[in-house]
Amino acid sequence: MTPPDSPHVAVIGGGICGLAAAHRLAHRGTRVTLLESSDQLGGLGTFFAHGDQWVERFYHCIMPSDASLLALLGELGLRDGVRWRETTMGMVVDGRHHPFNSALDLLRFSPLRLPDRVRFGVVSLLLRRLGRGRDLDTLRTEDWLRGLYGDVVWERLFAPMFGSKFGPSFGDVPALYLWQRLGRERNVATRGYPDGGYQTVIDALRTSIERAGGTVRTETPVRRLHSTGGRSVLTLTGGEVLDADHVVSTVPLPLLRSIADDALAARLPTTDLPYQGVVTGVFFLRRPVTEHYWTPVLHSGTEFDGVVAMSALAGTTGGRHLVYVMHYTDRDSPLYLEDDAAIAARWSAQLRGLYPELGADDIEEVRVFKAPFVEPVYPLGYRAARPPVTVDGTGLLLATTAHVYPDVTSWNSSVTLANDVVDVLAAQPAVAPAR
C-alpha cells in the first residue's frame, strides 16, 4: 500500500494516458488521485452497451510494434489475451472497389494510369529509405509526396486522404509525421484486439490503481487549477478543494487553459495547435460488406472518408458485423454540430450506396459519436517548438497529444508519454507532502 506521507499527485483526465500515468505512479508508492470529468474512463476508448456486450465508440487496434502498450498489457496480465489477425486494405475511388495490398492489386488499380501505378509502387517501396537523414520536420508533406509520386498520385489519392485527416491545412503537415506513420502501419498488417475489448483494459487499469492505493474518481471535473513550485490546488465541482504536490494534466491545452487561474495560465506554453475532431458512425450489420479492415473512400460522394470493418479484426459482435465510418472535422463545423439522428440517416443511405448488396433491413442499428480533440494539426518545425512536459515555477506536468509528436497519436504513444512524464516527475526534487 502507498505510505500516507508520500507525495500526492493529481492526474487530470481518465483517458489511456492518464490511466497509465496513475497506474505507474501508484505502483511507485506515490499517493495518486485520478480525476475524470465524464462518467466513463477511457477517453477515446470509451464504450456503449449493445445487448449484453460493450462496444467501443471509436475504433482502435494494437500493432506488434506497440512496445509500450504491450508492456503495460503484460503488467495487467492481458497481453496473452490479445488476438492477432492479418488484416488487409481496400480502396474505394469514384464508387468503385479495389483491393490495395499486393503488386498485382496495384497493377490492376484503374484509378491511376499504368506509369503512375509503377511509379507509386517503386516510390512506396523506397519511401522509408528516402526519408532517412532528411529534415522531414521542416518539409511540407505535399512538397515531399508530390515531388516523389507526381501530381496525379497526389491529387487523386493523397490530397483527399490527407485532407480527410487534417482538414484544409493537410498539405502543410510536416512530412515527418507521415514517415513515422509508415513505420507503424502497412496495407497488409498483423493487428491485434484485446479479448473482451478495450473495456477490459480500462477496467484492469482502474483495478490496478486502486489496489495499489490510488483513488479514481469519475464525474469529477476540475473547475480551477492553481499551481506553484511547492503546492497545487484543484477546485472541483461544488467547491471541493484538493491539494497536491504535483499535477499531471492529460487534457488538451485549450481545455487546460480554460481551468488554469491567471497566474498559471501566464506560465502555460503558448503553443496553439488547431485540433481535428471526429464524427464516427458505428453500424451493426446483419451481413458483412467487405473483407478489408481499412478502406479509404475517395471521390465517391460520401461525407465519411473511410470504412473500418472491425469484424475483420475482432470477429462479430452479438452475431452482427461491426463497421465504423468516420469524418475528421473541426469541432465548430456544421457536421459536428448537426443532430446525430440526421447524420445516421444520411450516412446509412451513403453506406448502402457504396455497398448496394446491403439492404435497409441489413442495418440493425446506427450510433453516432463525436470527439472534439482527436488529431493535432502540427505546423512545420514542430519538433523544435514542441513544449516541454514541465511548466517552470509550478508543480504541473503536461502529457497531451501536443507532446507525442513525431509519434503517431495512438494508445501506444500515449502510454510511452505517460511513462516518460512519470520518469520526469520522479527525477524532480522532493517537496513536503501536501496535507
CSV table of N, CA and C in Angstrom, one decimal, residues 65 71 86 151 189 215 227 243 247 258 260 263 294 322 330 337 344 405:
chain,number,residue,atom,x,y,z
A,65,SER,N,4.3,-3.6,-33.1
A,65,SER,CA,5.4,-2.7,-32.7
A,65,SER,C,5.0,-1.8,-31.6
A,71,ALA,N,3.7,-3.8,-23.2
A,71,ALA,CA,4.4,-4.0,-21.9
A,71,ALA,C,3.4,-3.7,-20.8
A,86,GLU,N,-4.2,-11.2,-39.4
A,86,GLU,CA,-3.7,-10.4,-40.6
A,86,GLU,C,-4.8,-9.7,-41.2
A,151,ASP,N,2.2,14.7,-59.7
A,151,ASP,CA,1.0,15.4,-59.5
A,151,ASP,C,-0.3,14.5,-59.4
A,189,ALA,N,-1.2,-6.0,-42.7
A,189,ALA,CA,-0.6,-5.8,-41.4
A,189,ALA,C,-1.2,-6.8,-40.4
A,215,THR,N,-6.6,6.5,-5.9
A,215,THR,CA,-8.0,6.9,-6.0
A,215,THR,C,-8.4,7.3,-7.4
A,227,SER,N,-1.2,26.3,-9.4
A,227,SER,CA,0.0,25.5,-9.2
A,227,SER,C,1.2,26.4,-9.1
A,243,ASP,N,-5.7,19.3,-2.5
A,243,ASP,CA,-4.3,19.8,-2.5
A,243,ASP,C,-3.4,18.6,-3.1
A,247,VAL,N,0.7,18.0,-10.2
A,247,VAL,CA,-0.4,17.7,-11.1
A,247,VAL,C,0.1,17.2,-12.4
A,258,SER,N,-8.5,26.8,-20.0
A,258,SER,CA,-9.8,27.2,-19.5
A,258,SER,C,-10.0,27.0,-18.0
A,260,ALA,N,-7.1,26.9,-15.8
A,260,ALA,CA,-6.0,27.4,-15.1
A,260,ALA,C,-6.3,28.8,-14.6
A,263,ALA,N,-2.5,33.2,-12.8
A,263,ALA,CA,-1.1,33.0,-12.6
A,263,ALA,C,-0.5,31.8,-13.4
A,294,TRP,N,-9.5,-1.9,-43.4
A,294,TRP,CA,-9.5,-0.5,-43.6
A,294,TRP,C,-9.7,-0.2,-45.1
A,322,LEU,N,-19.6,-5.4,-37.2
A,322,LEU,CA,-19.4,-4.0,-36.8
A,322,LEU,C,-18.6,-3.2,-37.8
A,330,ASP,N,-13.4,20.0,-37.8
A,330,ASP,CA,-13.3,20.9,-36.7
A,330,ASP,C,-14.6,20.8,-35.8
A,337,LEU,N,-21.8,19.9,-35.4
A,337,LEU,CA,-22.9,20.4,-34.6
A,337,LEU,C,-24.2,19.8,-34.9
A,344,ALA,N,-26.9,9.9,-38.9
A,344,ALA,CA,-27.1,8.4,-39.0
A,344,ALA,C,-27.9,8.1,-40.2
A,405,TYR,N,4.3,14.1,-30.7
A,405,TYR,CA,4.9,14.3,-31.9
A,405,TYR,C,6.4,14.0,-31.8
